[in-house]
Coordinates of C-alpha atoms in Angstrom, one line a residue:
M1 CA -0.1 0.1 0.2
V2 CA 1.3 3.3 -0.7
E3 CA 1.6 6.0 2.4
S4 CA 2.2 9.8 1.4
A5 CA 5.8 10.9 2.4
G6 CA 5.7 11.9 6.2
T7 CA 2.1 10.4 7.3
R8 CA 2.0 9.3 10.6
V9 CA -0.9 6.1 11.5
G10 CA -2.0 6.2 14.8
T11 CA -1.2 10.1 16.0
G12 CA -3.5 12.9 15.6
H13 CA -3.1 13.2 11.9
D14 CA -5.8 11.8 9.6
P15 CA -4.0 8.6 7.9
V16 CA -4.9 11.0 4.6
V17 CA -3.2 13.8 5.8
S18 CA 0.5 14.7 4.3
A19 CA 2.6 15.6 6.7
G20 CA 2.8 19.4 5.5
E21 CA -1.1 19.5 6.3
R22 CA -2.1 20.0 9.4
P23 CA -5.5 18.1 10.7
R24 CA -8.3 21.2 10.1
P25 CA -11.4 21.4 11.6
L26 CA -14.6 22.1 9.3
P27 CA -15.3 25.6 8.2
L28 CA -16.4 28.0 10.8
W29 CA -19.3 28.8 8.6
V30 CA -19.9 25.3 8.0
A31 CA -19.5 24.4 11.9
V32 CA -22.0 27.0 12.8
L33 CA -24.5 25.8 10.4
A34 CA -24.2 21.9 11.5
A35 CA -24.4 23.1 15.2
L36 CA -27.8 24.6 14.5
A37 CA -28.9 21.7 12.5
G38 CA -27.8 19.7 14.9
G39 CA -30.2 21.5 17.3
G40 CA -33.1 21.2 15.0
A41 CA -32.7 17.8 14.2
L42 CA -32.7 16.9 18.0
L43 CA -36.0 19.3 18.3
V44 CA -37.7 17.3 15.8
A45 CA -36.2 13.8 17.5
F46 CA -38.6 14.4 20.7
P47 CA -42.7 14.8 20.5
P48 CA -44.9 15.9 19.0
Y49 CA -42.8 15.3 16.3
G50 CA -41.3 12.1 16.9
L51 CA -38.8 11.5 14.3
W52 CA -36.3 9.4 16.7
W53 CA -34.0 8.6 13.9
L54 CA -32.6 11.7 14.0
A55 CA -31.4 12.4 17.4
P56 CA -28.3 10.7 16.4
V57 CA -28.0 12.9 13.5
G58 CA -28.0 15.8 15.8
V59 CA -25.2 14.5 18.2
A60 CA -23.1 13.8 15.1
L61 CA -23.4 17.5 13.5
L62 CA -23.1 18.5 16.5
A63 CA -19.6 16.1 17.3
A64 CA -18.4 17.3 13.9
A65 CA -18.8 21.2 14.5
A66 CA -16.9 21.1 17.7
H67 CA -14.3 18.1 16.5
R68 CA -10.7 20.1 16.4
R69 CA -11.8 23.5 17.7
R70 CA -10.5 25.7 20.4
L71 CA -12.3 24.9 23.8
R72 CA -13.9 28.4 23.4
A73 CA -15.5 27.7 19.9
G74 CA -16.4 24.2 20.8
A75 CA -18.5 25.8 23.6
G76 CA -20.3 28.3 21.6
L77 CA -21.1 25.6 19.0
G78 CA -22.4 23.4 21.9
A79 CA -24.5 26.2 23.0
L80 CA -25.8 27.0 19.7
T81 CA -27.0 23.3 19.2
G82 CA -28.8 24.0 23.0
L83 CA -30.4 27.4 21.9
A84 CA -31.5 25.4 18.7
L85 CA -33.0 23.0 20.7
F86 CA -34.2 24.1 24.0
V87 CA -35.8 27.6 22.7
P88 CA -38.5 26.0 20.9
M89 CA -38.7 22.5 22.7
L90 CA -39.5 24.7 26.0
A91 CA -41.7 27.1 24.1
W92 CA -44.9 25.9 26.3
T93 CA -43.1 27.8 29.5
N94 CA -44.0 31.1 28.3
L95 CA -47.6 30.5 27.5
H96 CA -48.8 32.4 30.5
T97 CA -45.5 33.7 32.4
G98 CA -43.9 35.5 29.6
Y99 CA -40.6 35.3 27.8
L100 CA -38.0 36.1 30.4
P101 CA -38.7 32.9 32.4
W102 CA -38.8 30.9 29.0
L103 CA -35.9 32.3 27.7
L104 CA -33.5 32.0 31.5
L105 CA -34.4 28.4 31.5
S106 CA -33.6 27.5 27.9
G107 CA -30.6 29.9 28.3
L108 CA -29.3 27.3 31.2
Q109 CA -30.4 24.6 29.3
A110 CA -27.8 25.3 26.8
G111 CA -25.2 26.2 28.8
Y112 CA -24.8 22.5 29.5
L113 CA -24.9 21.6 26.0
A114 CA -21.9 24.6 25.7
L115 CA -19.6 22.7 28.5
L116 CA -20.8 19.7 26.5
G117 CA -19.5 21.2 22.8
L118 CA -16.1 22.3 25.2
A119 CA -15.6 18.6 26.3
I120 CA -15.9 17.1 22.6
A121 CA -13.4 20.1 21.5
L122 CA -11.0 19.0 24.3
V123 CA -11.5 15.3 23.7
S124 CA -10.1 15.8 19.7
P125 CA -6.3 14.2 20.4
V126 CA -7.7 11.1 21.8
V127 CA -10.4 10.4 18.8
D128 CA -8.1 11.3 16.2
R129 CA -5.1 9.3 17.9
W130 CA -7.7 6.1 18.6
R131 CA -10.2 6.8 16.1
W132 CA -12.2 3.5 17.3
S133 CA -13.2 5.3 20.1
W134 CA -14.8 8.1 18.9
P135 CA -18.3 6.5 19.3
V136 CA -17.7 5.6 22.8
V137 CA -16.5 8.9 23.8
T138 CA -19.7 10.8 22.2
G139 CA -21.8 8.2 23.9
V140 CA -20.3 8.8 27.5
L141 CA -19.6 12.9 27.3
W142 CA -23.6 12.9 26.5
V143 CA -24.2 10.8 29.8
A144 CA -22.3 12.9 32.0
Q145 CA -23.7 16.0 30.7
E146 CA -27.2 14.6 31.2
A147 CA -25.8 13.6 34.6
L148 CA -24.9 16.8 35.5
R149 CA -27.9 19.2 33.7
D150 CA -30.3 16.6 35.8
R151 CA -29.0 17.4 38.9
T152 CA -27.9 20.8 39.1
P153 CA -29.1 23.5 39.9
F154 CA -31.6 23.4 42.7
G155 CA -32.1 19.5 41.7
G156 CA -32.1 19.6 38.0
F157 CA -34.7 19.9 35.2
P158 CA -33.9 16.4 33.0
W159 CA -36.3 17.6 30.1
G160 CA -34.7 16.8 26.6
R161 CA -32.4 13.9 27.8
L162 CA -31.9 11.8 24.8
A163 CA -33.1 8.8 25.7
F164 CA -36.6 10.4 26.2
S165 CA -36.5 11.3 22.2
Q166 CA -36.2 7.6 22.0
A167 CA -39.6 6.1 23.4
D168 CA -41.1 4.7 19.9
S169 CA -37.5 3.4 19.0
P170 CA -35.6 0.0 18.9
L171 CA -33.3 1.8 21.3
V172 CA -35.8 2.3 24.0
R173 CA -35.3 -1.4 25.1
W174 CA -31.9 -0.7 26.1
A175 CA -33.5 0.9 28.8
V176 CA -34.5 -2.4 30.7
L177 CA -30.6 -3.5 30.7
G178 CA -29.4 0.0 32.0
G179 CA -32.2 2.5 32.6
A180 CA -32.3 5.9 30.8
P181 CA -28.7 6.7 30.9
L182 CA -28.2 3.6 28.9
V183 CA -30.7 4.5 26.6
T184 CA -28.8 7.9 26.2
F185 CA -25.6 6.4 25.6
V186 CA -26.8 3.9 22.6
T187 CA -28.6 6.8 20.7
A188 CA -25.2 9.3 21.1
L189 CA -23.1 6.1 20.1
V190 CA -25.1 5.8 17.0
G191 CA -24.3 9.4 16.4
G192 CA -20.8 8.6 17.3
F193 CA -20.7 5.9 14.6
L194 CA -22.1 8.0 12.5
V195 CA -19.9 11.3 12.7
A196 CA -16.4 8.6 12.5
A197 CA -18.2 7.5 9.0
G198 CA -18.7 10.5 7.7
W199 CA -15.1 12.0 9.1
W200 CA -13.4 9.0 6.9
A201 CA -15.5 9.5 4.3
L202 CA -14.0 13.1 4.0
A203 CA -10.8 12.3 4.4
A204 CA -11.1 9.8 1.8
W205 CA -12.8 12.3 -0.7
R206 CA -9.7 14.9 -0.1
R207 CA -7.1 12.6 -0.5
P208 CA -4.4 14.5 -1.9
G209 CA -2.7 12.2 -4.9
P210 CA -2.1 9.1 -6.6
V211 CA -2.4 5.7 -4.8
E212 CA -2.0 2.7 -5.3
V213 CA -5.6 0.6 -6.5
G214 CA -7.3 -0.2 -3.8
A215 CA -5.3 1.6 -1.3
A216 CA -8.6 4.4 -0.2
P217 CA -10.7 1.4 0.2
A218 CA -8.5 -0.1 2.5
R219 CA -7.5 2.7 4.3
V220 CA -10.6 4.9 4.5
G221 CA -13.6 3.4 2.3
L222 CA -13.7 0.5 4.6
P223 CA -13.6 2.1 8.0
A224 CA -16.5 4.4 6.8
L225 CA -18.6 1.7 5.6
G226 CA -18.2 -0.4 8.9
A227 CA -18.7 2.9 11.2
A228 CA -22.0 3.3 9.1
V229 CA -22.6 -0.6 9.6
A230 CA -22.3 -0.2 13.2
A231 CA -24.4 2.4 13.5
V232 CA -27.2 0.8 11.8
A233 CA -26.3 -2.5 13.9
V234 CA -26.5 -1.0 17.5
V235 CA -30.3 0.2 16.1
L236 CA -31.1 -3.6 15.1
V237 CA -29.7 -5.0 17.9
G238 CA -32.1 -3.1 20.2
L239 CA -35.2 -5.2 18.9
L240 CA -33.1 -8.1 20.5
V241 CA -33.2 -7.3 23.9
P242 CA -35.6 -8.7 25.4
L243 CA -38.3 -6.8 27.4
G244 CA -40.0 -7.1 30.8
S245 CA -43.2 -9.4 30.7
G246 CA -45.0 -6.7 32.7
S247 CA -46.7 -9.5 34.1
G248 CA -46.8 -12.0 37.4
S249 CA -49.1 -10.8 40.0
G250 CA -52.5 -11.3 38.5
A251 CA -54.7 -8.2 36.6
A252 CA -56.4 -5.1 37.7
T253 CA -59.3 -2.7 36.1
V254 CA -58.2 0.8 36.3
A255 CA -60.4 3.9 35.1
I256 CA -58.5 7.4 34.4
V257 CA -60.7 10.2 34.9
Q258 CA -59.5 13.6 33.1
G259 CA -62.0 16.1 34.4
N260 CA -60.4 19.1 32.3
V261 CA -60.6 22.3 33.2
P262 CA -62.7 25.3 33.1
R263 CA -60.0 27.6 31.1
L264 CA -56.6 26.6 31.0
G265 CA -53.5 28.8 32.0
L266 CA -51.9 29.6 35.5
D267 CA -55.5 30.4 36.8
F268 CA -56.7 26.8 35.7
N269 CA -57.4 26.4 39.7
A270 CA -59.0 29.8 39.9
Q271 CA -62.1 27.8 39.5
R272 CA -60.5 24.8 41.7
R273 CA -64.1 23.9 42.9
A274 CA -65.0 23.3 39.4
V275 CA -62.2 21.4 38.8
L276 CA -63.1 18.8 41.7
E277 CA -66.3 18.5 40.3
N278 CA -65.6 17.9 37.3
H279 CA -63.7 14.9 37.8
A280 CA -66.5 14.0 40.7
N281 CA -69.1 14.2 38.2
A282 CA -67.3 12.3 35.5
T283 CA -66.7 9.4 38.3
I284 CA -70.2 9.5 38.9
D285 CA -71.1 9.2 35.2
L286 CA -68.9 6.1 34.9
A287 CA -70.8 4.5 37.7
A288 CA -74.0 5.1 35.9
R289 CA -72.3 3.6 33.1
V290 CA -71.3 0.8 34.7
A291 CA -74.4 -0.1 36.6
A292 CA -76.5 -0.2 33.1
G293 CA -73.8 -2.6 32.3
T294 CA -72.2 -0.3 29.4
A295 CA -68.8 -0.1 31.5
T296 CA -66.5 -2.5 33.6
Q297 CA -66.5 -2.1 36.8
P298 CA -63.0 -0.8 37.8
D299 CA -60.8 -1.5 40.5
L300 CA -58.9 1.8 40.9
V301 CA -60.0 4.9 39.8
V302 CA -57.2 7.5 39.1
W303 CA -57.2 11.2 39.2
P304 CA -55.2 13.7 38.1
E305 CA -52.6 15.9 39.8
N306 CA -54.5 19.0 41.1
A307 CA -57.8 17.3 40.7
S308 CA -58.9 18.8 44.2
D309 CA -57.0 21.9 44.9
V310 CA -59.3 22.3 47.7
D311 CA -57.9 20.5 50.6
P312 CA -60.4 17.8 51.3
L313 CA -58.8 16.8 54.8
R314 CA -59.9 20.4 56.1
D315 CA -62.8 21.5 53.5
Q316 CA -66.1 19.3 54.4
T317 CA -68.0 20.0 51.1
A318 CA -64.9 18.7 49.0
A319 CA -64.7 15.6 50.8
A320 CA -68.1 15.3 50.6
E321 CA -67.9 15.4 46.8
I322 CA -65.1 13.1 46.5
T323 CA -66.8 10.5 49.0
A324 CA -70.1 10.6 47.2
A325 CA -68.1 9.7 43.8
A326 CA -66.1 7.2 45.6
D327 CA -69.3 5.5 47.1
A328 CA -70.7 5.6 43.4
I329 CA -67.9 3.9 41.5
K330 CA -67.5 1.6 44.4
A331 CA -63.4 1.5 44.4
P332 CA -60.6 3.3 45.6
I333 CA -59.7 6.8 43.6
L334 CA -56.4 7.9 43.9
V335 CA -57.1 11.7 44.1
G336 CA -54.6 14.6 43.4
A337 CA -54.9 17.1 45.9
V338 CA -53.3 20.0 47.8
L339 CA -53.0 19.8 51.2
L340 CA -52.0 22.9 53.7
G341 CA -49.4 22.8 55.7
P342 CA -47.5 21.1 57.7
G343 CA -46.6 24.8 58.3
Q344 CA -47.9 28.4 58.0
G345 CA -47.4 29.2 54.7
Q346 CA -47.0 26.0 53.3
V347 CA -48.5 22.8 51.2
R348 CA -47.8 19.4 50.2
N349 CA -48.8 17.9 46.3
T350 CA -50.7 14.9 47.4
G351 CA -51.8 11.5 46.0
L352 CA -53.9 10.2 48.4
L353 CA -56.0 7.5 48.7
W354 CA -59.8 7.7 49.1
L355 CA -62.2 4.5 49.9
P356 CA -66.0 4.3 49.5
G357 CA -67.4 3.8 52.7
T358 CA -64.7 5.2 55.0
G359 CA -62.9 8.2 53.2
P360 CA -59.9 9.1 52.9
D361 CA -56.6 6.6 53.9
L362 CA -54.3 8.4 55.6
D363 CA -52.0 5.9 55.8
Q364 CA -51.7 5.3 51.8
M365 CA -50.8 8.9 51.1
Y366 CA -47.6 10.0 48.4
F367 CA -45.9 13.5 48.7
K368 CA -44.5 14.7 46.2
R369 CA -40.5 14.6 46.5
H370 CA -39.5 16.6 43.9
P371 CA -41.2 19.8 43.9
V372 CA -40.2 22.1 40.9
P373 CA -37.8 24.9 41.7
F374 CA -40.2 28.3 40.5
A375 CA -43.1 26.9 39.9
E376 CA -43.8 25.1 43.3
Y377 CA -41.3 26.8 45.6
I378 CA -39.5 29.7 44.8
P379 CA -35.7 29.6 45.8
L380 CA -34.1 33.0 46.7
R381 CA -37.4 34.5 46.1
S382 CA -36.3 38.3 46.9
I383 CA -33.8 37.9 43.9
A384 CA -36.4 35.9 41.4
R385 CA -38.6 38.8 42.1
K386 CA -36.1 41.2 40.4
V387 CA -36.6 38.9 37.3
S388 CA -39.8 38.3 37.3
S389 CA -43.0 39.4 39.3
E390 CA -44.7 36.3 37.9
V391 CA -43.0 34.6 41.2
D392 CA -45.6 36.1 43.5
R393 CA -47.8 33.7 42.0
V394 CA -46.6 30.9 44.1
R395 CA -47.8 32.0 47.2
S396 CA -47.4 29.1 49.1
D397 CA -44.1 27.1 49.0
F398 CA -44.5 23.2 48.6
V399 CA -42.7 21.4 50.8
A400 CA -41.2 18.1 49.7
G401 CA -42.1 14.4 51.1
T402 CA -39.4 12.0 52.6
R403 CA -40.6 8.6 51.3
P404 CA -41.4 6.9 47.7
G405 CA -44.7 6.8 46.5
V406 CA -45.8 3.2 47.3
I407 CA -49.1 2.8 48.0
T408 CA -51.6 -0.4 48.0
A409 CA -55.0 0.2 46.8
G410 CA -57.3 -3.3 47.4
G411 CA -55.2 -5.9 45.6
L412 CA -52.4 -4.2 43.8
T413 CA -49.1 -2.0 44.8
L414 CA -49.3 1.4 42.8
G415 CA -45.9 3.3 42.5
D416 CA -47.2 7.2 42.1
V417 CA -45.2 9.9 41.2
I418 CA -46.3 13.3 40.0
C419 CA -46.0 15.2 37.3
F420 CA -42.5 16.1 36.0
E421 CA -41.0 13.9 38.8
V422 CA -41.1 11.0 36.1
A423 CA -38.0 12.2 34.4
Y424 CA -36.1 11.9 37.5
D425 CA -34.5 8.3 37.3
E426 CA -34.3 7.5 41.1
V427 CA -37.7 8.8 41.9
V428 CA -39.8 6.0 40.0
R429 CA -37.1 3.4 40.6
D430 CA -37.5 3.9 44.4
T431 CA -41.4 2.9 44.0
V432 CA -40.4 -0.2 42.2
T433 CA -38.0 -1.4 44.7
G434 CA -40.5 -0.7 47.3
G435 CA -42.8 -3.0 45.6
A436 CA -44.9 -1.3 43.0
Q437 CA -47.0 -3.5 40.9
L438 CA -48.5 -0.3 38.5
L439 CA -46.9 2.9 37.9
V440 CA -49.3 5.9 38.4
V441 CA -48.2 9.3 37.1
Q442 CA -50.6 12.0 37.8
T443 CA -50.3 15.3 36.2
N444 CA -51.6 18.5 35.1
N445 CA -50.9 19.9 32.0
A446 CA -53.3 22.9 32.4
T447 CA -50.7 25.3 32.0
F448 CA -49.1 24.1 29.2
D449 CA -49.9 22.6 25.6
V450 CA -50.0 19.1 23.9
A451 CA -46.3 19.1 23.0
E452 CA -45.6 19.4 26.8
A453 CA -48.0 16.7 27.7
R454 CA -46.6 14.2 24.6
Q455 CA -43.0 15.0 25.8
Q456 CA -44.1 13.9 29.3
M457 CA -45.9 10.6 27.8
A458 CA -42.8 9.7 26.0
M459 CA -41.0 9.8 29.4
V460 CA -43.9 7.5 31.0
Q461 CA -43.3 5.0 28.2
L462 CA -39.3 5.0 29.0
R463 CA -40.1 3.8 32.4
A464 CA -42.6 1.4 31.6
V465 CA -39.7 -0.4 29.6
E466 CA -36.9 0.4 32.1
H467 CA -39.0 -1.2 34.9
G468 CA -41.0 -3.8 33.2
R469 CA -44.0 -2.5 34.7
E470 CA -47.7 -1.3 32.6
A471 CA -48.1 2.2 33.7
L472 CA -50.7 5.2 33.3
M473 CA -50.3 8.7 32.8
A474 CA -53.9 10.9 34.7
S475 CA -53.7 14.1 33.3
T476 CA -56.2 17.2 34.0
V477 CA -56.5 17.9 30.4
G478 CA -54.6 15.6 28.5
V479 CA -52.5 13.8 27.1
S480 CA -53.8 10.8 29.6
G481 CA -53.7 7.0 28.8
F482 CA -52.1 3.7 29.8
V483 CA -48.9 2.2 28.9
G484 CA -47.9 -1.8 28.3
A485 CA -44.6 -2.7 29.7
D486 CA -43.2 -2.9 25.9
G487 CA -43.7 1.1 25.8
R488 CA -46.8 1.4 23.5
V489 CA -49.7 3.4 24.5
T490 CA -53.1 2.2 24.8
G491 CA -56.1 4.7 25.4
A492 CA -55.0 7.9 24.7
T493 CA -57.1 11.1 24.8
G494 CA -57.4 14.4 23.3
F495 CA -56.4 17.4 24.8
N496 CA -58.2 20.3 26.6
T497 CA -61.1 18.0 27.1
P498 CA -62.7 15.6 29.3
A499 CA -62.3 12.1 28.8
V500 CA -62.9 8.8 30.7
V501 CA -60.3 5.7 29.7
V502 CA -60.9 2.3 31.8
R503 CA -58.2 -0.6 30.6
E504 CA -57.4 -3.9 32.1
V505 CA -53.8 -3.5 33.1
H506 CA -51.5 -6.3 34.4
L507 CA -49.3 -6.4 37.4
G508 CA -46.1 -6.9 37.1
D509 CA -43.6 -8.1 40.1
A510 CA -40.6 -9.2 38.3
R511 CA -37.4 -6.4 38.8
T512 CA -35.7 -5.9 35.3
V513 CA -31.7 -5.4 35.1
A514 CA -32.0 -1.9 35.1
T515 CA -34.3 -1.8 38.1
R516 CA -31.8 -4.2 39.9
V517 CA -28.4 -2.3 39.4
G518 CA -30.0 1.0 40.0
F519 CA -27.5 4.2 39.1
W520 CA -24.6 2.0 38.3
P521 CA -24.4 2.1 34.6
E522 CA -24.6 5.8 35.1
V523 CA -21.4 5.9 37.1
V524 CA -19.5 3.4 35.2
L525 CA -20.2 6.0 32.1
V526 CA -19.7 9.0 33.6
G527 CA -16.4 7.3 35.1
L528 CA -15.5 6.7 31.7
A529 CA -15.9 10.5 30.4
V530 CA -13.9 11.7 33.0
A531 CA -11.0 9.3 32.1
A532 CA -11.4 10.4 28.1
L533 CA -11.3 13.8 29.6
V534 CA -8.3 13.2 32.1
T535 CA -7.0 11.6 28.9
A536 CA -7.1 14.6 26.5
V537 CA -5.6 16.7 28.8
V538 CA -3.0 14.3 29.2
T539 CA -2.7 14.5 25.6
R540 CA -2.4 17.9 25.2
R541 CA 0.2 18.5 27.6
R542 CA 2.6 15.9 26.2
R543 CA 2.0 17.1 22.7
V544 CA 5.4 17.8 20.7
V545 CA 6.3 21.5 20.2
P546 CA 6.6 21.7 16.7
A547 CA 9.1 23.5 15.0
D548 CA 7.4 26.3 13.7
G549 CA 6.5 27.6 17.2
P550 CA 4.3 26.3 20.5
S551 CA 0.8 25.0 20.9
V552 CA -1.6 27.1 22.2
A553 CA -3.0 26.4 25.9
G554 CA -6.6 25.2 24.9
G555 CA -5.9 24.9 21.3
D556 CA -6.8 22.5 18.4
V557 CA -5.2 19.7 18.1
D558 CA -2.5 20.7 16.5
P559 CA -0.9 24.4 16.1
A560 CA -2.3 26.2 13.1
T561 CA -1.4 29.5 11.0
A562 CA -2.4 32.5 12.6
A563 CA -5.2 33.1 9.4
D564 CA -6.2 29.1 10.4
A565 CA -6.4 30.4 14.1
E566 CA -8.7 33.1 13.7
E567 CA -11.1 30.9 11.3
R568 CA -11.6 28.8 14.3

């Protein structure tokens, strides 16, 4: 095989680049377009668009854009991708609070992708020297970025995790083995294979000078083809991952009541008694249909979050309405309620079991463990008020619960999580390890829109697959529905409309690998990301100083001319 003079294999140089030509990043204008296109591809991978296969493409575009760039440029390109993703994705947050909170949240989330872009630029020497590592390094960096974003600040905001774009993809099956972090990893892994294939193909196209027949395919063409095949293989292998059965402890009939609200928006509960009446009346109507033989008698009825924003433990009228509904349907009702206390000016977001004949079961309550900052409680209220006066709409801070949402209702055990808690791995996992046979997500989407509701339903789908449990989501306004242990949604309701859905669900008791291993897959993947970053730092420090001058600290893989540096 003929090799260009001075070519070094296994170093930072491409095998098709001569010694006189330094490795270069993409032209800046191309990188900017790639970063923006990457954010757009990631956006449409999520509901309500659902083009899941574009998520790896978005990963690849950002990886290509930031590769071999200076750290500052890598961060800037990552921020562009983040803004292109989060500004439109989180547009539902500005429907009733104005532009400023929406843009601040979007900018904060984009900041984590800026860190990711910086990390991609930093590890360029590693993936240039060991090209086979590019997919794996890409995957672990995405997991590390999400691990940080899921936890900081104020408990994090996991919306827009790669894993949540794959609810209808073969890749979602990987959740059985390692939960959402593993799904994010394999999704980014596919993107890493794509960018490696593209880079090798680009190198083949740019190969200078005459070569021996058959040399290019062997050195560049075959690796590019192999990486592309590997990307497809990872997706197809997902189809071979066995799912949890979702059964083992019998079955139960469950009814979801979506009572709807008088009006959408932050004032949805200004007529909170009307919201309660909507859910009570819908349940009584269901009881009439059961008595008439046109509907199946449920073993459990689930009302959504905020179904009773009047504390039924203190308000006799509210208690009487819920009691009338429970007595009519002759089944326990899991009521989404807001309870006053425990202290002055404090409230708790609660899943409260209400029994026919006897009323509330105070031993079977779940207090939301992860209240949403700046929505359910206001950190640094005096400072936050200077940013937006909308914070004063939150008059009472929600107090976090301390116990997992394991609730026993008759012959079944529920794993209750409330609203955004479904995005947090440990909150859902704790209910399953606590004995939950069925996952229940009580939510209120009246302050958002159908896009937010569908994004949340995708999270429920992943959790069902992850833990091998059938699940349901009950919303005040939609989208409500049932999810099988395979992630398929049935009985999905419309948005901003009353609905009642009754289904037989299978109760699970087996534990998946993901349930058993817990957070360890994420720990391992983050550890690999740290190792890659450390290796990159060491590689940069040990880089040989070239004859034409020293490298710039934090610079690209190899030094460039002043013109090159300016371009980057």
